[in-house]
Amino acid sequence: MQLQGRNIIGFDSLSEGTVAIQALNPTTGETLAPLFFKATAEELNLAVFKAEKAFSVYRKKSGKEKALFLEQIALEIENLGDTLIERYTAESGLPAGRAQGERGRTTGQLKLFAGLLREGSWVNARIDPALPDRQPLPRVDLRSMERPLGPVGVFGASNFPLAFSVAGGDTASALAAGCPVIFKAHPAHLGTSELVGKAIQKAALETGMPDGVFSLLFDDGIEIGQALVKHPSVKAIGFTGSFKGGKSLFDAAAARPEPIPVYAEMGSTNPVFILPKTLQEKGESLAQNYLGSVTLGVGQFCTNPGILLIQKDAAFIEHLKQKVADTVGGVMLTPGIQSAYQNGIEKFKQYTEVIGTGKKSEGFTGVEPVILYANYQTFKDNPHLDEEIFGPTSLVVEGNSKEEFLEMATKLSGHLTATVHGSEEELTEYADLLEILEQKVGRLIINGFPTGVEVSHAMVHGGPYPATTDSRSTSVGTLAITRFTRPVCFQDMPDALLPDELKTGNPLEIWRKWDGNFQK
Ligand code: NAP
């Protein structure tokens, strides 16, 4: 498929703008054809206008119809074949294996939501039938379920050009909920975005979806993104990226005459605690696995283990020292992310020691892994040391006692994950640590590492602020769908006028709560 560099606005492709932008190959430093043109305010307005119109039709599509649409998107992405993989690797500097894996994750995610829609119980249908004879007052008939919010604006992440981008988790969950999507492409992967955007456009046409159910706008600044958040017809925002970006969108949404929810996933440092006996017994293999997790994907994961907390163990530090020298960095996604990484390391070096560095990669944005060290007192005296440095680095913090572990945990801000390594006996001894950590994160991991996020029904990829702007949600897994819905209650509504999910005869045969009890 030939790239056109044009915005996708419903079933049209438009480029009214005059300001050109181009993708960059982070391995070679060369720009990549074609020229893309920044979306204009008029193009944004048209995309939102179409989305609002599409909503009146799309919101009524059955679960089965939406499932077919999502499955068709997955098929169209698969049909892009090597064209997609080649563009992905050129724009991201990530290897083909990663691109293929991420494509599988993206299409798998779309199919998972399709399955959720076919099964149907996600709508949380609750029916309290009328009790006309109840004394002293009769009860009315009450039926509630989740309904879609309206057009959703989505911002793609630089670090997952497929799985957290144009057809990624936010788009998949919003479309599954019944919400049209207006997507602001990330400038780090313009071509990958267009290819996937075209696949969605094609799938929408093939499955009879309304014009405007999906639009894709290009920009490499904040104008279009800010205008999207402020547009009165946009009803929610999905975002993955920096704290600065996410917080700014959250503030803009809150300042609207009609505030809207912003689900911003802004990353974290994902603290890993290793309990002392386990560290003594398994120090060497833990050092190896920890470094593997730190350097995976050039450390460009929101689940990268940025802080490792241990109690004094010279042997473990020695293992790290030896093993880090064999690690290899890689090419970072963009020059901006590379310089943020290098500046972050320089800033941390003023307060910490370097345990060791790995090998620097060739390439325009090549970097090396760096493992840093601080004792607990230094960590305590410099609160900014728990901030995220996006890239293949981590800070080892050494304490002296269980009390210091508990103090460290208590002081932590909100994170996506926390990890504890320990035997069952030792974990029981540290049950109070687990209890503190549960209150700080969206996912508590035992004897694993935080990188590698399963896309499933039970997954929670979220956490208290500042990891996200709404700790009650997840941006990965099927639970993500409820970010884009709200409960609506129908009182004494004639059966024929109710959504199928709430009709007395249960034509969809879904699980519902009837008078407080689950039944089909
Ligand atoms: P970013 O700078 O937050 O950008 C993400 C998206 O939001 C881009 O499309 C960007 O547009 C847009 N945006 C940013 N600030 C905005 C604002 N104030 N108003 C409107 N739109 C705005 O993130 P990034 O480019 O992916 O990476 C930069 C840093 O973010 C990294 O160094 C890392 O620290 C962090 N990051 C975190 C995660 C995570 O998993 N949470 C993932 C990736 C990156 P433009 O780029 O067009 O300006």
Coordinates of C-alpha atoms and ligand atoms in Angstrom, one line a residue:
M1 CA 0.0 0.0 0.0
Q2 CA 1.3 3.4 -1.0
L3 CA 1.5 6.0 1.8
Q4 CA -0.3 9.2 1.1
G5 CA 0.5 11.3 4.1
R6 CA -3.1 12.5 4.4
N7 CA -5.4 12.8 7.4
I8 CA -8.1 10.1 7.5
I9 CA -11.4 11.8 8.2
G10 CA -14.1 9.1 8.3
F11 CA -14.3 7.7 4.8
D12 CA -12.3 10.6 3.3
S13 CA -8.6 11.3 3.1
L14 CA -7.8 15.0 3.3
S15 CA -4.7 17.2 3.5
E16 CA -5.7 20.9 3.6
G17 CA -2.8 21.9 5.7
T18 CA 0.4 23.5 4.5
V19 CA 2.9 22.6 7.3
A20 CA 4.7 19.4 6.4
I21 CA 6.1 16.9 8.9
Q22 CA 8.2 13.8 8.3
A23 CA 9.0 10.6 10.1
L24 CA 12.7 10.0 11.1
N25 CA 14.6 6.7 11.0
P26 CA 16.3 6.7 14.5
T27 CA 18.9 4.2 13.4
T28 CA 20.2 6.2 10.4
G29 CA 19.0 9.7 11.2
E30 CA 17.4 10.0 7.8
T31 CA 13.9 11.3 7.2
L32 CA 11.3 9.0 5.7
A33 CA 9.0 9.8 2.8
P34 CA 6.3 10.8 2.3
L35 CA 5.5 14.3 3.6
F36 CA 2.6 14.4 6.1
F37 CA 0.7 17.6 6.5
K38 CA -0.4 18.8 9.9
A39 CA -4.1 18.7 10.4
T40 CA -5.9 22.0 10.3
A41 CA -8.5 23.2 12.8
E42 CA -11.1 22.7 10.1
E43 CA -10.1 19.1 9.6
L44 CA -10.3 18.5 13.3
N45 CA -13.8 20.0 13.4
L46 CA -14.9 17.9 10.5
A47 CA -13.6 14.7 12.1
V48 CA -15.5 15.5 15.4
F49 CA -18.6 16.6 13.5
K50 CA -18.6 13.2 11.6
A51 CA -17.9 11.3 14.8
E52 CA -20.8 13.0 16.6
K53 CA -23.1 12.1 13.6
A54 CA -21.7 8.5 13.5
F55 CA -22.3 8.1 17.3
S56 CA -26.1 8.3 16.8
V57 CA -25.8 5.2 14.6
Y58 CA -22.8 3.4 16.0
R59 CA -24.1 3.5 19.6
K60 CA -27.0 1.3 18.6
K61 CA -24.9 -1.3 16.8
S62 CA -25.2 -4.7 18.5
G63 CA -22.3 -6.4 20.2
K64 CA -22.1 -8.9 17.3
E65 CA -21.9 -6.1 14.7
K66 CA -19.2 -4.3 16.7
A67 CA -17.4 -7.6 17.1
L68 CA -17.4 -8.1 13.3
F69 CA -15.9 -4.6 12.9
L70 CA -13.1 -5.3 15.4
E71 CA -12.3 -8.7 13.8
Q72 CA -12.2 -7.1 10.4
I73 CA -9.8 -4.4 11.6
A74 CA -7.5 -7.3 12.9
L75 CA -7.7 -9.0 9.5
E76 CA -6.9 -5.8 7.6
I77 CA -3.9 -5.2 9.8
E78 CA -2.7 -8.8 9.2
N79 CA -3.3 -8.2 5.4
L80 CA -0.8 -5.3 5.5
G81 CA 1.9 -8.0 5.9
D82 CA 5.6 -7.0 5.6
T83 CA 4.7 -3.4 4.5
L84 CA 3.7 -2.7 8.1
I85 CA 6.6 -4.5 9.7
E86 CA 9.1 -2.7 7.4
R87 CA 7.7 0.7 8.1
Y88 CA 7.4 0.0 11.9
T89 CA 11.1 -1.0 12.1
A90 CA 12.2 2.0 10.0
E91 CA 10.3 4.5 12.2
S92 CA 11.0 3.0 15.6
G93 CA 14.5 1.4 15.4
L94 CA 12.9 -1.7 17.0
P95 CA 13.6 -5.1 15.5
A96 CA 11.3 -7.0 13.2
G97 CA 10.6 -9.7 15.9
R98 CA 9.3 -7.0 18.2
A99 CA 7.2 -5.6 15.4
Q100 CA 5.7 -9.0 14.7
G101 CA 5.0 -9.7 18.3
E102 CA 3.4 -6.3 18.8
R103 CA 1.2 -6.9 15.7
G104 CA 0.0 -10.2 17.2
R105 CA -0.7 -8.5 20.5
T106 CA -2.7 -5.7 18.7
T107 CA -4.8 -8.1 16.6
G108 CA -5.2 -10.4 19.6
Q109 CA -6.4 -7.5 21.6
L110 CA -9.0 -6.6 19.0
K111 CA -10.2 -10.2 18.9
L112 CA -10.4 -10.3 22.7
F113 CA -12.7 -7.3 22.7
A114 CA -14.8 -9.0 20.0
G115 CA -15.2 -12.0 22.2
L116 CA -16.2 -9.8 25.1
L117 CA -18.9 -8.2 23.0
R118 CA -20.2 -11.5 21.8
E119 CA -20.4 -12.9 25.3
G120 CA -22.2 -9.7 26.3
S121 CA -22.2 -9.6 30.1
W122 CA -19.7 -6.7 30.3
V123 CA -22.7 -4.3 30.0
N124 CA -23.4 -5.1 33.7
A125 CA -27.2 -5.4 33.1
R126 CA -29.1 -5.1 36.4
I127 CA -32.9 -5.6 36.6
D128 CA -34.9 -4.9 39.7
P129 CA -38.5 -5.8 38.5
A130 CA -41.4 -3.8 39.7
L131 CA -43.0 -4.9 43.0
P132 CA -46.5 -3.4 42.6
D133 CA -47.8 -5.0 45.9
R134 CA -44.9 -4.0 48.1
Q135 CA -45.9 -2.3 51.3
P136 CA -45.9 0.4 52.4
L137 CA -44.9 1.6 48.8
P138 CA -44.8 -0.3 45.5
R139 CA -41.4 -0.5 43.7
V140 CA -41.0 0.8 40.2
D141 CA -39.3 -1.3 37.4
L142 CA -35.6 -0.4 37.3
R143 CA -33.1 -1.6 34.7
S144 CA -29.6 -0.3 34.2
M145 CA -26.6 -1.1 32.0
E146 CA -23.4 0.5 30.6
R147 CA -24.0 2.9 27.7
P148 CA -21.3 4.6 25.5
L149 CA -20.2 8.1 26.3
G150 CA -19.8 9.6 22.8
P151 CA -16.8 10.5 20.6
V152 CA -13.5 9.7 22.3
G153 CA -10.1 11.4 21.5
V154 CA -7.1 9.1 21.7
F155 CA -3.4 9.9 21.8
G156 CA -1.0 7.2 20.8
A157 CA 2.2 6.3 22.6
S158 CA 5.6 6.6 21.0
N159 CA 6.9 3.3 22.5
F160 CA 4.2 1.0 21.2
P161 CA 3.6 2.0 17.5
L162 CA 1.0 -0.7 17.2
A163 CA -0.3 -2.0 20.6
F164 CA -0.8 1.4 22.2
S165 CA -1.3 3.4 19.0
V166 CA -3.9 3.8 16.2
A167 CA -5.6 0.4 16.7
G168 CA -4.2 -0.2 20.2
G169 CA -6.0 -0.7 23.5
D170 CA -7.6 2.7 23.8
T171 CA -9.1 2.6 20.3
A172 CA -10.2 -1.0 20.7
S173 CA -11.9 -0.4 24.0
A174 CA -13.6 2.8 22.9
L175 CA -14.9 1.2 19.7
A176 CA -16.0 -1.9 21.6
A177 CA -17.9 0.4 24.0
G178 CA -19.7 2.0 21.1
C179 CA -17.8 5.2 20.9
P180 CA -16.3 6.7 17.6
V181 CA -12.6 7.5 17.9
I182 CA -10.7 10.6 16.7
F183 CA -7.0 9.6 16.9
K184 CA -4.1 12.0 17.2
A185 CA -1.2 10.2 15.6
H186 CA 2.2 10.2 17.3
P187 CA 4.8 12.0 15.2
A188 CA 7.4 9.2 15.9
H189 CA 5.5 6.7 13.7
L190 CA 3.5 8.6 11.1
G191 CA 3.7 5.9 8.3
T192 CA 2.8 3.1 10.7
S193 CA -0.2 5.2 11.9
E194 CA -1.4 5.8 8.4
L195 CA -1.2 2.1 7.4
V196 CA -3.2 1.1 10.4
G197 CA -5.6 4.0 10.0
K198 CA -6.3 2.9 6.5
A199 CA -6.9 -0.6 7.7
I200 CA -9.6 0.7 10.2
Q201 CA -11.1 2.8 7.5
K202 CA -11.4 -0.2 5.2
A203 CA -12.8 -2.4 7.9
A204 CA -15.4 0.2 8.7
L205 CA -16.5 0.4 5.1
E206 CA -16.6 -3.4 4.7
T207 CA -18.7 -4.0 7.9
G208 CA -21.2 -1.2 7.3
M209 CA -20.1 1.1 10.0
P210 CA -21.1 4.8 9.8
D211 CA -18.8 7.5 8.2
G212 CA -16.9 9.1 11.0
V213 CA -16.6 6.1 13.3
F214 CA -12.9 6.6 13.1
S215 CA -10.6 9.5 12.1
L216 CA -6.8 9.9 12.2
L217 CA -5.2 13.3 12.4
F218 CA -1.5 14.1 12.0
D219 CA 0.4 16.8 14.0
D220 CA 3.8 17.1 15.6
G221 CA 2.8 19.8 18.1
I222 CA 0.2 20.2 20.8
E223 CA -2.4 22.4 18.8
I224 CA -4.5 19.6 17.4
G225 CA -4.3 17.6 20.7
Q226 CA -5.4 20.6 22.8
A227 CA -8.2 21.4 20.4
L228 CA -9.4 17.8 20.5
V229 CA -9.6 17.8 24.3
K230 CA -11.4 21.2 24.3
H231 CA -13.9 20.3 21.6
P232 CA -17.4 20.3 23.2
S233 CA -18.5 17.2 21.3
V234 CA -15.6 15.0 22.6
K235 CA -16.7 13.1 25.7
A236 CA -13.5 11.4 26.9
I237 CA -9.8 11.1 26.3
G238 CA -7.4 8.1 26.3
F239 CA -3.7 8.9 26.5
T240 CA -0.4 7.1 27.0
G241 CA 2.8 9.1 27.3
S242 CA 4.7 11.6 29.5
F243 CA 3.5 13.0 32.8
K244 CA 3.8 16.5 31.4
G245 CA 1.6 15.7 28.4
G246 CA -1.0 13.7 30.3
K247 CA -1.4 16.2 33.1
S248 CA -1.7 19.0 30.6
L249 CA -4.5 17.2 28.8
F250 CA -6.2 16.4 32.2
D251 CA -6.0 20.0 33.2
A252 CA -7.4 21.2 29.9
A253 CA -10.3 18.7 30.1
A254 CA -11.1 19.8 33.7
A255 CA -11.1 23.5 32.7
R256 CA -13.8 22.9 30.0
P257 CA -17.3 24.3 30.6
E258 CA -18.3 20.6 30.5
P259 CA -15.3 18.7 32.1
I260 CA -14.7 15.3 30.7
P261 CA -12.7 12.2 31.9
V262 CA -9.1 11.9 30.8
Y263 CA -7.6 8.4 31.2
A264 CA -3.9 9.3 31.0
E265 CA -1.4 6.5 31.6
M266 CA 1.8 8.4 32.4
G267 CA 4.2 5.7 33.4
S268 CA 6.0 4.9 36.6
T269 CA 9.2 3.5 38.1
N270 CA 7.7 0.1 39.1
P271 CA 9.7 -0.6 42.3
V272 CA 11.0 -4.1 42.8
F273 CA 11.7 -5.3 46.3
I274 CA 13.9 -8.4 46.9
L275 CA 13.6 -9.8 50.4
P276 CA 16.9 -10.6 52.1
K277 CA 17.0 -14.4 52.3
T278 CA 15.8 -14.7 48.7
L279 CA 18.5 -12.3 47.6
Q280 CA 21.2 -14.4 49.3
E281 CA 19.9 -17.6 47.8
K282 CA 19.2 -16.5 44.3
G283 CA 21.2 -13.3 43.9
E284 CA 23.0 -14.2 40.7
S285 CA 20.0 -15.3 38.7
L286 CA 17.9 -12.4 40.0
A287 CA 20.6 -10.0 38.9
Q288 CA 20.5 -11.5 35.4
N289 CA 16.7 -11.4 35.2
Y290 CA 16.5 -7.9 36.6
L291 CA 19.0 -6.6 33.9
G292 CA 17.0 -8.4 31.3
S293 CA 13.9 -6.6 32.3
V294 CA 15.6 -3.2 32.6
T295 CA 17.1 -3.5 29.0
L296 CA 14.1 -5.1 27.3
G297 CA 12.9 -2.9 24.4
V298 CA 15.8 -0.5 25.2
G299 CA 14.0 0.2 28.5
Q300 CA 11.2 2.0 26.7
F301 CA 8.4 0.4 28.6
C302 CA 6.1 2.1 31.1
T303 CA 6.6 -1.1 33.2
N304 CA 10.4 -0.8 33.2
P305 CA 11.7 -1.6 36.7
G306 CA 13.3 1.8 37.5
I307 CA 14.0 1.2 41.2
L308 CA 15.3 -2.0 42.9
L309 CA 15.1 -2.1 46.6
I310 CA 17.3 -4.4 48.6
Q311 CA 18.8 -4.8 52.1
K312 CA 22.6 -4.7 52.3
D313 CA 24.1 -7.4 50.1
A314 CA 27.6 -6.8 48.7
A315 CA 27.6 -10.1 46.7
F316 CA 24.5 -9.0 44.7
I317 CA 26.0 -5.6 43.9
E318 CA 29.1 -7.5 42.6
H319 CA 26.9 -9.8 40.4
L320 CA 25.2 -6.7 38.9
K321 CA 28.6 -5.0 38.3
Q322 CA 29.8 -8.0 36.3
K323 CA 26.7 -8.7 34.4
V324 CA 25.7 -5.1 33.4
A325 CA 28.9 -4.9 31.3
D326 CA 27.5 -7.6 29.0
T327 CA 24.2 -5.8 28.4
V328 CA 23.6 -3.9 25.2
G329 CA 21.6 -0.7 24.9
G330 CA 19.9 0.0 21.6
V331 CA 18.5 2.7 19.4
M332 CA 15.9 4.9 21.2
L333 CA 12.6 5.8 19.5
T334 CA 13.3 9.5 18.9
P335 CA 16.2 12.0 19.4
G336 CA 14.0 13.7 22.0
I337 CA 13.6 10.5 24.1
Q338 CA 17.3 9.9 23.7
S339 CA 18.3 13.3 25.0
A340 CA 15.7 13.0 27.9
Y341 CA 17.4 9.7 28.8
Q342 CA 20.9 11.1 28.7
N343 CA 19.9 14.2 30.7
G344 CA 18.1 12.1 33.2
I345 CA 21.2 10.0 33.8
E346 CA 23.4 13.0 34.2
K347 CA 21.0 14.5 36.7
F348 CA 20.9 11.3 38.7
K349 CA 24.7 10.9 38.7
Q350 CA 24.9 14.1 40.8
Y351 CA 23.3 12.1 43.7
T352 CA 24.1 8.5 43.0
E353 CA 27.0 6.2 42.1
V354 CA 27.3 4.2 38.9
I355 CA 27.3 0.4 39.5
G356 CA 28.1 -0.2 35.8
T357 CA 27.3 0.5 32.2
G358 CA 26.5 -1.7 29.3
K359 CA 27.5 -1.5 25.7
K360 CA 26.4 1.5 23.7
S361 CA 24.6 0.7 20.4
E362 CA 25.6 2.1 17.1
G363 CA 23.0 4.2 15.4
F364 CA 21.7 7.8 15.4
T365 CA 19.9 7.5 18.8
G366 CA 22.1 4.7 20.2
V367 CA 22.5 4.6 24.0
E368 CA 24.0 2.3 26.7
P369 CA 22.3 0.8 29.8
V370 CA 23.3 2.4 33.1
I371 CA 22.7 0.9 36.6
L372 CA 22.9 3.4 39.4
Y373 CA 23.3 3.0 43.2
A374 CA 22.1 5.0 46.3
N375 CA 21.9 4.1 49.9
Y376 CA 18.6 4.6 51.6
Q377 CA 19.5 7.8 53.3
T378 CA 20.5 9.4 49.9
F379 CA 17.2 8.2 48.4
K380 CA 15.3 9.6 51.3
D381 CA 17.0 13.0 51.1
N382 CA 16.4 13.3 47.4
P383 CA 12.8 12.6 46.6
H384 CA 13.2 13.2 42.9
L385 CA 15.2 10.0 42.7
D386 CA 12.0 8.0 42.4
E387 CA 11.2 9.8 39.1
E388 CA 11.1 7.9 35.9
I389 CA 14.1 8.0 33.5
F390 CA 12.6 6.5 30.3
G391 CA 15.2 4.1 29.0
P392 CA 17.5 1.2 29.9
T393 CA 18.4 2.3 33.4
S394 CA 17.5 1.5 37.0
L395 CA 18.5 2.7 40.5
V396 CA 19.5 0.2 43.1
V397 CA 18.6 1.5 46.6
E398 CA 20.2 -0.3 49.5
G399 CA 18.6 -0.2 53.0
N400 CA 19.5 -1.9 56.3
S401 CA 16.4 -3.3 57.7
K402 CA 12.8 -4.4 57.3
E403 CA 11.7 -1.1 58.9
E404 CA 13.5 0.8 56.2
F405 CA 11.7 -1.3 53.5
L406 CA 8.4 -0.4 55.1
E407 CA 9.3 3.2 55.2
M408 CA 10.4 3.2 51.6
A409 CA 7.2 1.6 50.6
T410 CA 5.1 4.0 52.6
K411 CA 6.8 7.0 50.9
L412 CA 6.3 5.7 47.4
S413 CA 3.9 7.6 45.1
G414 CA 1.4 5.8 42.8
H415 CA 2.9 3.3 40.3
L416 CA 1.6 1.0 37.7
T417 CA 3.3 -2.0 39.4
A418 CA 5.3 -3.1 42.4
T419 CA 7.2 -6.4 42.6
V420 CA 8.3 -8.5 45.6
H421 CA 10.7 -11.4 45.4
G422 CA 10.5 -13.9 48.3
S423 CA 9.7 -17.4 49.4
E424 CA 6.2 -18.0 50.8
E425 CA 7.6 -18.0 54.3
E426 CA 9.5 -14.7 53.8
L427 CA 6.5 -13.1 52.0
T428 CA 4.3 -14.0 55.0
E429 CA 6.9 -12.4 57.3
Y430 CA 6.7 -9.3 55.0
A431 CA 2.8 -9.3 54.7
D432 CA 2.8 -5.7 56.0
L433 CA 5.0 -4.7 53.0
L434 CA 2.5 -6.3 50.6
E435 CA -0.4 -4.5 52.2
I436 CA 1.3 -1.1 51.8
L437 CA 2.2 -1.8 48.2
E438 CA -1.3 -2.9 47.3
Q439 CA -2.4 0.6 48.1
K440 CA 0.3 2.1 45.8
V441 CA -0.1 0.2 42.5
G442 CA -2.5 -1.3 40.0
R443 CA -0.6 -4.6 39.8
L444 CA 1.3 -6.4 42.6
I445 CA 3.7 -9.0 41.2
I446 CA 5.3 -11.8 43.2
N447 CA 8.6 -13.4 42.0
G448 CA 8.4 -11.9 38.5
F449 CA 9.4 -8.7 36.7
P450 CA 7.0 -6.0 35.6
T451 CA 7.8 -5.9 31.9
G452 CA 5.5 -8.0 29.7
V453 CA 1.8 -7.1 30.3
E454 CA -0.7 -9.8 29.5
V455 CA -3.8 -8.6 27.6
S456 CA -6.6 -10.4 29.4
H457 CA -9.7 -10.1 31.4
A458 CA -8.1 -9.7 34.8
M459 CA -5.2 -7.5 33.9
V460 CA -4.9 -4.0 35.5
H461 CA -2.5 -1.6 33.8
G462 CA -3.2 1.5 35.8
G463 CA -2.5 2.8 39.3
P464 CA -2.8 5.7 41.7
Y465 CA -1.7 9.2 40.6
P466 CA 0.8 10.1 39.2
A467 CA 1.0 6.8 37.3
T468 CA -2.4 7.6 35.9
T469 CA -5.0 10.4 36.2
D470 CA -7.7 7.9 37.3
S471 CA -6.8 5.0 39.5
R472 CA -10.2 3.3 39.1
S473 CA -9.3 2.1 35.6
T474 CA -7.0 0.1 33.4
S475 CA -5.7 0.8 29.9
V476 CA -4.9 -2.8 29.1
G477 CA -7.4 -5.8 29.2
T478 CA -11.1 -6.0 28.7
L479 CA -11.9 -4.0 31.9
A480 CA -10.6 -0.9 29.9
I481 CA -14.0 -0.8 28.1
T482 CA -15.8 0.8 31.1
R483 CA -13.6 3.9 30.8
F484 CA -15.8 4.9 27.9
T485 CA -19.2 4.0 29.2
R486 CA -21.5 5.3 31.9
P487 CA -24.4 3.5 33.7
V488 CA -27.9 4.5 32.6
C489 CA -31.1 3.4 34.4
F490 CA -34.4 3.0 32.6
Q491 CA -37.4 3.3 34.9
D492 CA -40.7 1.7 33.9
M493 CA -39.6 1.7 30.2
P494 CA -41.9 -0.4 27.9
D495 CA -40.1 -3.7 27.2
A496 CA -40.1 -3.1 23.4
L497 CA -38.2 0.2 23.8
L498 CA -35.5 -1.2 26.1
P499 CA -32.1 -2.2 24.7
D500 CA -32.0 -6.0 24.0
E501 CA -29.7 -6.5 27.0
L502 CA -32.5 -5.4 29.4
K503 CA -35.6 -6.9 27.8
T504 CA -37.4 -9.3 30.1
G505 CA -37.0 -12.3 27.7
N506 CA -33.2 -11.8 27.6
P507 CA -33.0 -12.3 23.8
L508 CA -29.2 -12.1 23.9
E509 CA -29.0 -14.8 26.6
I510 CA -26.4 -12.8 28.6
W511 CA -25.6 -13.0 32.3
R512 CA -27.6 -10.4 34.2
K513 CA -28.3 -9.5 37.8
W514 CA -32.0 -10.1 38.3
D515 CA -33.2 -8.8 41.6
G516 CA -29.7 -9.1 43.0
N517 CA -28.8 -12.6 41.6
F518 CA -26.8 -13.5 38.6
Q519 CA -28.8 -15.5 36.0
K520 CA -29.2 -15.9 32.2
Ligands
NAP1 P1 4.5 12.7 25.1 O1 5.5 13.8 24.9 O2 3.7 12.8 26.3 O3 3.5 12.7 23.8 C1 2.5 11.7 23.7 C2 1.4 12.3 22.7 O4 0.7 13.4 23.4 C3 2.0 12.9 21.5 O5 1.1 12.7 20.4 C4 2.1 14.4 21.8 O6 2.0 15.2 20.7 C5 0.9 14.6 22.7 N1 1.1 15.7 23.7 C6 2.1 15.8 24.5 N2 1.9 16.8 25.3 C7 0.8 17.4 24.9 C8 0.1 18.6 25.3 N3 0.5 19.4 26.3 N4 -1.1 18.9 24.7 C9 -1.5 18.1 23.7 N5 -0.9 17.1 23.2 C10 0.2 16.7 23.8 O7 5.2 11.3 25.1 P2 6.2 10.6 24.1 O8 6.5 11.5 22.9 O9 5.7 9.3 23.8 O10 7.5 10.4 24.9 C11 8.1 11.5 25.7 C12 8.3 11.0 27.1 O11 7.1 10.4 27.6 C13 9.3 9.9 27.3 O12 10.6 10.3 27.4 C14 8.8 9.2 28.5 O13 9.3 9.8 29.6 C15 7.4 9.3 28.5 N6 6.6 8.1 28.0 C16 5.9 7.4 28.8 C17 5.2 6.3 28.4 C18 4.3 5.5 29.2 O14 4.2 4.3 29.0 N7 3.6 6.0 30.1 C19 5.3 5.9 27.0 C20 6.0 6.7 26.2 C21 6.7 7.8 26.7 P3 3.3 15.7 19.9 O15 4.4 14.7 20.1 O16 2.9 15.9 18.5 O17 3.7 17.0 20.5

